Coordinates of C-alpha atoms and ligand atoms in Angstrom, one line a residue:
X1 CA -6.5 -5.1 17.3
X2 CA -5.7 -8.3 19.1
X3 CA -4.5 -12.0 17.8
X4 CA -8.0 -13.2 17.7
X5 CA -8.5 -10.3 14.8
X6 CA -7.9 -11.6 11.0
X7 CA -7.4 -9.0 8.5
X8 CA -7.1 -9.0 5.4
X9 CA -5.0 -6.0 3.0
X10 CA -2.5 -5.7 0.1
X11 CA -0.7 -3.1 -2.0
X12 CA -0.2 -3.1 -5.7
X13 CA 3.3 -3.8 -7.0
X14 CA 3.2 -0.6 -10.0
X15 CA 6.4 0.5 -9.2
X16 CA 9.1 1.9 -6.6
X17 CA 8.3 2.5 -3.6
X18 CA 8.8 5.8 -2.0
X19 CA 8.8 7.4 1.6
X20 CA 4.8 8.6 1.2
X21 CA 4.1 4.6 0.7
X22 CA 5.7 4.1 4.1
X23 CA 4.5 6.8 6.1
X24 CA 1.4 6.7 4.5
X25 CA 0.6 2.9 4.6
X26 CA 3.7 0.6 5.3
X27 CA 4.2 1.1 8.2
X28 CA 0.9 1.4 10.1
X29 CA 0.1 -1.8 8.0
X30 CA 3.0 -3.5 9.8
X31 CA 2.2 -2.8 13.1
X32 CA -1.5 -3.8 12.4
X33 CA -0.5 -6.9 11.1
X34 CA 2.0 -8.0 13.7
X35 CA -0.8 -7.6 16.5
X36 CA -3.4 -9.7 14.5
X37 CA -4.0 -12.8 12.8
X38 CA -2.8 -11.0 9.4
X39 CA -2.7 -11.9 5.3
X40 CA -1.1 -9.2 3.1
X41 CA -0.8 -9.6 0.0
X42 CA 0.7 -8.3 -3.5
X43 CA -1.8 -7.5 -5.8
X44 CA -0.2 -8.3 -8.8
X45 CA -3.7 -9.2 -10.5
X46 CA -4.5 -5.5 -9.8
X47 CA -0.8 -4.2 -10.9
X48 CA -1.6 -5.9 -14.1
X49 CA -4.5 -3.9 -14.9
X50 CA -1.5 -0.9 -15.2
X51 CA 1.4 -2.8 -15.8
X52 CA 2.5 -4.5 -19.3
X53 CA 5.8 -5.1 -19.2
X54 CA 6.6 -8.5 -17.4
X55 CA 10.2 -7.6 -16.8
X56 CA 9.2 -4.9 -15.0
X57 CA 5.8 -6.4 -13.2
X58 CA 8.2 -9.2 -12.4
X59 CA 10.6 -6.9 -10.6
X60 CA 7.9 -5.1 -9.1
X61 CA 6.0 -7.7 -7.3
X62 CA 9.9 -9.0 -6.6
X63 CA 11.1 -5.5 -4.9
X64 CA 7.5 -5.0 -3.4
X65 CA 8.5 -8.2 -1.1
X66 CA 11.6 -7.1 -0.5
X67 CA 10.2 -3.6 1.0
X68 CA 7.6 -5.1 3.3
X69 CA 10.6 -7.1 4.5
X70 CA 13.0 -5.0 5.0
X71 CA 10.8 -2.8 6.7
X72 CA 10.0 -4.8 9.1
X73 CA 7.0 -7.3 8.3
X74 CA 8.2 -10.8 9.9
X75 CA 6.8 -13.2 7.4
X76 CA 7.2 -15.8 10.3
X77 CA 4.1 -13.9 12.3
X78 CA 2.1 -12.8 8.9
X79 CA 0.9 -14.5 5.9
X80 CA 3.0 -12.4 2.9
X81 CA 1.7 -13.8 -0.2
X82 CA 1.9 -13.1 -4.3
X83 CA -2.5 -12.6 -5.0
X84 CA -2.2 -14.9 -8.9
X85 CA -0.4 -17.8 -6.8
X86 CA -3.6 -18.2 -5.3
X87 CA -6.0 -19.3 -7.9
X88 CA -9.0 -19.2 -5.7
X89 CA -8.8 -15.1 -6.0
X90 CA -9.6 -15.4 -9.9
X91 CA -12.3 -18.1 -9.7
X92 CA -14.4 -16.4 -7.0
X93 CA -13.7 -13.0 -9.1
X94 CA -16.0 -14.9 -12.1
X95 CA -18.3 -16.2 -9.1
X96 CA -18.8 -12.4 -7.8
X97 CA -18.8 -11.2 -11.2
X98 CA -22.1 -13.3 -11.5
X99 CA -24.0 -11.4 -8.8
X100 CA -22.3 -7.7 -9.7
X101 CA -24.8 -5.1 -11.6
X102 CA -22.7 -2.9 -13.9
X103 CA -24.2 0.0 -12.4
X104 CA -22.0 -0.6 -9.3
X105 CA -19.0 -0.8 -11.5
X106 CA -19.8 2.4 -13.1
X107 CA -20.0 4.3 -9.7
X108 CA -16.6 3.0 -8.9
X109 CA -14.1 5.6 -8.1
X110 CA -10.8 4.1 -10.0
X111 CA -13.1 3.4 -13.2
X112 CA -14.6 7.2 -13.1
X113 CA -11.5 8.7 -12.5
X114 CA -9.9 6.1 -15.6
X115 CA -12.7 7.7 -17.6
X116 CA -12.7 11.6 -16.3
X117 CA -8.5 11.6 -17.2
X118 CA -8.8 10.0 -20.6
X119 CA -7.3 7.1 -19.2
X120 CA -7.5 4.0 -21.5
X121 CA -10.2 1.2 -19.6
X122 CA -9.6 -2.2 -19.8
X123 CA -12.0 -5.1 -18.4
X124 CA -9.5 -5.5 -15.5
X125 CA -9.7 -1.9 -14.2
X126 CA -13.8 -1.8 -14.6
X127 CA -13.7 -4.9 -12.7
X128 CA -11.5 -4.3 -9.9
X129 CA -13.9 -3.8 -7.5
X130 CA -14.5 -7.3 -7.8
X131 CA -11.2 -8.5 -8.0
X132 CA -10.5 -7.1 -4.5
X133 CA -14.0 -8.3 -3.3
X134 CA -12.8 -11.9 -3.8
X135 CA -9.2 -10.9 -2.5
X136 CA -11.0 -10.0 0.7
X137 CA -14.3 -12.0 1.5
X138 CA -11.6 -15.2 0.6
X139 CA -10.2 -14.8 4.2
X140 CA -13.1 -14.2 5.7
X141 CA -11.4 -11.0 7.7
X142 CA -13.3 -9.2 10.5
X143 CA -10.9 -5.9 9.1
X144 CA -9.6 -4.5 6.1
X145 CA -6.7 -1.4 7.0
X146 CA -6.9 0.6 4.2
X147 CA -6.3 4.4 3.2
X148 CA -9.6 6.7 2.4
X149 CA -9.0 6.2 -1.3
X150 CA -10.0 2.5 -1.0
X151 CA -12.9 2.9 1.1
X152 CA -15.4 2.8 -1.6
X153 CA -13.5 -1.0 -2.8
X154 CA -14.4 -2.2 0.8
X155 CA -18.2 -1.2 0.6
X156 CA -18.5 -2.6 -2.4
X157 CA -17.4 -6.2 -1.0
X158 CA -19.7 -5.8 1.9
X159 CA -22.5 -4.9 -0.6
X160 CA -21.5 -8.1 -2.7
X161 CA -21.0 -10.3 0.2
X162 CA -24.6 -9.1 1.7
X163 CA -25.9 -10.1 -1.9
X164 CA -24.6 -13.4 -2.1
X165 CA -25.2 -14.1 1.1
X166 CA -28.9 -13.1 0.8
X167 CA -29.6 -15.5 -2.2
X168 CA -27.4 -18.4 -1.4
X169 CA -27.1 -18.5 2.5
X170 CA -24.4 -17.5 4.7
X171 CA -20.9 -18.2 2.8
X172 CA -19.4 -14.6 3.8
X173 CA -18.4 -12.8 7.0
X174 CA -19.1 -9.2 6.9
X175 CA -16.1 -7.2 6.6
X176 CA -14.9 -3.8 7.6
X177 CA -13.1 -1.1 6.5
X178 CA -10.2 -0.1 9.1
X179 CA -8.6 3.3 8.5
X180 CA -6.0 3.6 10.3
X181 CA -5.1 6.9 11.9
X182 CA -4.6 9.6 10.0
X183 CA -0.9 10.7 8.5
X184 CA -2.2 13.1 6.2
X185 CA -0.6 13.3 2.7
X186 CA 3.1 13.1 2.6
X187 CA 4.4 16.1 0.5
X188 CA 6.9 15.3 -2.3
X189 CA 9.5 17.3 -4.0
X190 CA 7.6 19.9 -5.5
X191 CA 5.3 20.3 -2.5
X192 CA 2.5 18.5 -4.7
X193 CA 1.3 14.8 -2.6
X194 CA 4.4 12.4 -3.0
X195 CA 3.1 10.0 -6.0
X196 CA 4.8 8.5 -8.6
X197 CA 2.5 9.6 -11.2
X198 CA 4.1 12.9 -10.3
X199 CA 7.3 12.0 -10.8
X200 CA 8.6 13.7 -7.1
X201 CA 8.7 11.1 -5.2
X202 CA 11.9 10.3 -2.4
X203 CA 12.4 6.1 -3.0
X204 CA 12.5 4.2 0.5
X205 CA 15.5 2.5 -1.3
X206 CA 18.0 5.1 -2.7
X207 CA 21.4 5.7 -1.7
X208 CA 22.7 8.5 0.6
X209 CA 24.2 10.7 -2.2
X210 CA 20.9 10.8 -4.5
X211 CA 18.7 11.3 -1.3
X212 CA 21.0 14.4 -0.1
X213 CA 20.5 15.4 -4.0
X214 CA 17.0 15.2 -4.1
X215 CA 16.3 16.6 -0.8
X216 CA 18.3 19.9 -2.3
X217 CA 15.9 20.0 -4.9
X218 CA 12.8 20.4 -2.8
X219 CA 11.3 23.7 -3.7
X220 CA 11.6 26.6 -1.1
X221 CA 10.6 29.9 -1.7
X222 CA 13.3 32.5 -1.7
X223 CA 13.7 33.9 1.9
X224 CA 16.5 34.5 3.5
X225 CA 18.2 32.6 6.5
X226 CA 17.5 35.7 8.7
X227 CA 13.7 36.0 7.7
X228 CA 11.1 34.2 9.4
X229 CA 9.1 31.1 7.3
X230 CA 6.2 29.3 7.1
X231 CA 7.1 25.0 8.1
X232 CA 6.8 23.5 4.6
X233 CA 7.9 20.3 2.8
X234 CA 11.1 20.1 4.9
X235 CA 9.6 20.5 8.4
X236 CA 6.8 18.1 7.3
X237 CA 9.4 15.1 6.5
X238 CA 12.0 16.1 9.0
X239 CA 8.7 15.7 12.1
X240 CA 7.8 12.2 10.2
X241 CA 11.2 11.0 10.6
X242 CA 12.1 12.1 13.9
X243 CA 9.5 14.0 15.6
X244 CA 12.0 16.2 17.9
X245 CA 13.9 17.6 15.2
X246 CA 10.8 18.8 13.3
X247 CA 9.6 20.8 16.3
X248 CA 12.6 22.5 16.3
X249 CA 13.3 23.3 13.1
X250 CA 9.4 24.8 13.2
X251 CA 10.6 26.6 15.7
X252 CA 13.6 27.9 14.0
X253 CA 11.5 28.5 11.2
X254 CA 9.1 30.8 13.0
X255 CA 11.8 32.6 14.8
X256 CA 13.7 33.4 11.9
X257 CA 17.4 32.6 11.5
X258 CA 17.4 29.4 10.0
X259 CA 18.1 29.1 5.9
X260 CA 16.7 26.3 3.7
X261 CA 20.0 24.7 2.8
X262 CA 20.9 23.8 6.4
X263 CA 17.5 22.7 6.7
X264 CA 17.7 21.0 4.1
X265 CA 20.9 19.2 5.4
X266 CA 19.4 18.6 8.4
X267 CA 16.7 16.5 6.3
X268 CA 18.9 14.3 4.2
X269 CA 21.1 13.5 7.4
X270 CA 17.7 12.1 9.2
X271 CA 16.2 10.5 6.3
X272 CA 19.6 8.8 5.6
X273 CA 20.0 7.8 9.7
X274 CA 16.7 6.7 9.7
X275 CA 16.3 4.6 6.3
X276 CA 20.0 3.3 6.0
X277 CA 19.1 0.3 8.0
X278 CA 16.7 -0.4 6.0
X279 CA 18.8 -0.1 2.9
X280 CA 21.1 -2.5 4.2
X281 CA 18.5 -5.1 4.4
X282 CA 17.0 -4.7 1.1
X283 CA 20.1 -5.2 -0.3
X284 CA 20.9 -8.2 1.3
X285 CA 17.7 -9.7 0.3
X286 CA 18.0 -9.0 -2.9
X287 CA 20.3 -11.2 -3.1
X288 CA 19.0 -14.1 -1.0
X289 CA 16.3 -15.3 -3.8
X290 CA 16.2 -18.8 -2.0
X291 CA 14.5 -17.0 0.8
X292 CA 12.3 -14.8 -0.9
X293 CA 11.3 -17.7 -3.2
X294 CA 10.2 -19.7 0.1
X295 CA 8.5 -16.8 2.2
X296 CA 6.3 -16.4 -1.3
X297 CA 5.8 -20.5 -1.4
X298 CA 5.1 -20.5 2.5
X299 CA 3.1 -17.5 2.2
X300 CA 0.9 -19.3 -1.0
X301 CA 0.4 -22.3 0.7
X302 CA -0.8 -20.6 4.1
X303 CA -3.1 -18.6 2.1
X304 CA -5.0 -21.5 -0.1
X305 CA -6.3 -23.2 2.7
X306 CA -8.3 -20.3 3.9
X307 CA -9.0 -19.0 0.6
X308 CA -10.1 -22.4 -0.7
X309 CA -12.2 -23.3 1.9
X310 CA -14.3 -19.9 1.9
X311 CA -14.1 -20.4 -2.3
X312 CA -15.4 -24.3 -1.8
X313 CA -17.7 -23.0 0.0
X314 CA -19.5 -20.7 -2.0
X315 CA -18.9 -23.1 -4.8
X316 CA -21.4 -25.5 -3.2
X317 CA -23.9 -22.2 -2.3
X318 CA -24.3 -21.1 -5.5
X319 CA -24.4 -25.0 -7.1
X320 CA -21.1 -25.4 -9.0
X321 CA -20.2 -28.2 -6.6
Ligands
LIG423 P1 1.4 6.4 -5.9 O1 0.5 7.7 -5.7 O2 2.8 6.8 -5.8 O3 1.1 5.7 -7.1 P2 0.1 4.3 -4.5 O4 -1.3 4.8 -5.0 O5 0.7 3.1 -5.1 O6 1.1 5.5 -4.7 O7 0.1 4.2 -2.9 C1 -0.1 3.0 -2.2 C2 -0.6 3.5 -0.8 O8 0.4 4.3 -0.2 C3 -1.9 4.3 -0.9 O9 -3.0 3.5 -0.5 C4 -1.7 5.4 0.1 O10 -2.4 5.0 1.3 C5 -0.2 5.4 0.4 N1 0.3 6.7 -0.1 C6 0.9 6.9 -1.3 N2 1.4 8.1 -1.5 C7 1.1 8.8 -0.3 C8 1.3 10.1 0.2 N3 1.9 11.0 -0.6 N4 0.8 10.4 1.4 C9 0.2 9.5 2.2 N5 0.0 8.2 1.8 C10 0.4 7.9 0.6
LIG424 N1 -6.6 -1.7 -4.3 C1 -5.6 -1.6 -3.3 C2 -4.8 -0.3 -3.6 O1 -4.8 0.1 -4.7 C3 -4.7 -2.8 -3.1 C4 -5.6 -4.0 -2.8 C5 -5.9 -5.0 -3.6 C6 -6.2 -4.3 -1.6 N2 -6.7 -5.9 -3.0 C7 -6.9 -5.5 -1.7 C8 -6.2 -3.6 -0.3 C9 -7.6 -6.0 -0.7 C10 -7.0 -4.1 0.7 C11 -7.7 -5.3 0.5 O2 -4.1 0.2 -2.7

């Protein structure tokens, strides 16, 4: 990825965010974005769908900022911006929604998986795959970083750019997905994949004393310091923290000799080192609303001129202007 690249990705502001959020996507999306010409965005259109509370989507989309900050994202170098504060994402949604058979809707991943839990559907979650269509052919990105489970959203906006631009002429460059390399699934508590819909999640946020708490809870088996083990939960996070210290404690592991509540020690300790930094800087932001209330204007205003030029322009394809 060089300066000459745009891309183009977001995350959805449903909640806190926790440690498999940054290793899993934060962080590589950072990098990505600091070595290219780079929009990210919070879906809140898309955290809507899930979301009814508007204290709590409001502190969402409000703490998701925060995170991407404090993480690291310069908002100076990348466009940061809140998706509804750009109206052109809704109006090419209806546009797209034009050209969109509901057969590809109904092959849609998030929708199937809605319908195979006995998940309530509403028109936004059916539709999504055209929400996020718009939120990327708006930019007109040559990339879109993205985990596996969004792969199928990025096919289906190349499929519905390729319509359009079949029937009304060339409006749309043709994006592609960029999966970034792999971390694999970031355990949580219980060993299950870190998620809050599982309830076992570590927050990137939380303070020292309910991190060491949490990290005692993580579920071992019940071997003895003496006895050799099998690296688990706490070898995983301890290498994604600070790669040295997992090797060794593998190798502690697999010699025998090592129990779980050192090990366990020795994961709080890093995970505190490593995120307290980070901490420090959320909590100052949280404070500074003037400057997250500019970075999210800054961010809007950089965003509409690219998005409304690409939506003007398909506008005058299709015959609306
Ligand atoms: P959750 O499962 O907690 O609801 P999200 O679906 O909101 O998490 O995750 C946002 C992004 O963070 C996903 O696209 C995925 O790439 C990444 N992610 C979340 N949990 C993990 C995990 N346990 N391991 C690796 N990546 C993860
Ligand atoms: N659907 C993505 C997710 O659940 C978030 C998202 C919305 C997105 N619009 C996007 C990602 C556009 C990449 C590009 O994680």
């Amino acid at each position: 990825m060089t300066a000459s690249h745009r891309i183009l990705s977001g995350i959805k502001p449903t909640g806190e965010m926790h440690i498999g959020n940054y290793f899993g996507a934060i962080q590589q999306q950072i990098t990505l974005a600091h070595e290219s010409d780079a929009y990210i965005m919070i879906a809140d259109l898309h955290a809507l769908n899930q979301v009814h509370d508007a204290a709590i989507l409001r502190s969402n989309i409000t703490s998701t900022l925060i995170a991407y900050i404090a993480c690291g994202l310069d908002p100076e170098k990348v466009t940061l911006f809140q998706q509804s504060t750009v109206p052109a994402h809704a109006e090419l949604t209806q546009i797209l929604g034009a050209q969109v058979s509901l057969g590809l809707l109904e092959r849609s991943h998030a929708y199937k998986d809605s319908i195979a839990n006995g998940k309530p559907v509403n028109l936004g979650l059916f539709s999504y795959p055209v929400l996020m269509a718009a939120d990327i052919l708006l930019y007109q990105p040559e990339f879109v970083p993205v985990g596996n489970d969004q792969k199928q959203h990025v096919e289906i906006a190349v499929d519905l750019a390729q319509q359009f631009n079949h029937r009304y002429g060339e409006v749309f460059r043709i994006p592609k997905e960029y999966i970034p390399a792999e971390v694999g699934t970031i355990p949580g508590l219980d060993g299950r994949k870190m998620s809050k819909s599982y309830g076992n999640v570590l927050g990137l946020f939380e303070d020292p004393e309910r991190i060491r708490e949490k990290v005692m809870k993580i579920t071992t088996d019940s071997r003895r310091p003496e006895e050799v083990k099998e690296p688990d939960t706490i070898v995983h996070l301890l290498s994604l923290v600070d790669a040295a210290a997992g090797d060794q404690l593998r190798s502690r592991y697999l010699a025998g000799g090592v129990g779980y509540r050192e090990a366990k020690e020795l994961l709080a300790e890093a995970l505190i080192k490593k995120f307290a930094p980070l901490r420090e800087r959320s909590l100052s932001l949280a404070e500074d609303h003037n400057y997250l209330a500019r970075v999210l204007t800054k961010g809007a205003e950089k965003a509409a001129v690219v998005a409304n030029e690409t939506l003007h322009a398909a506008q005058r394809a299709c015959g609306l202007r």
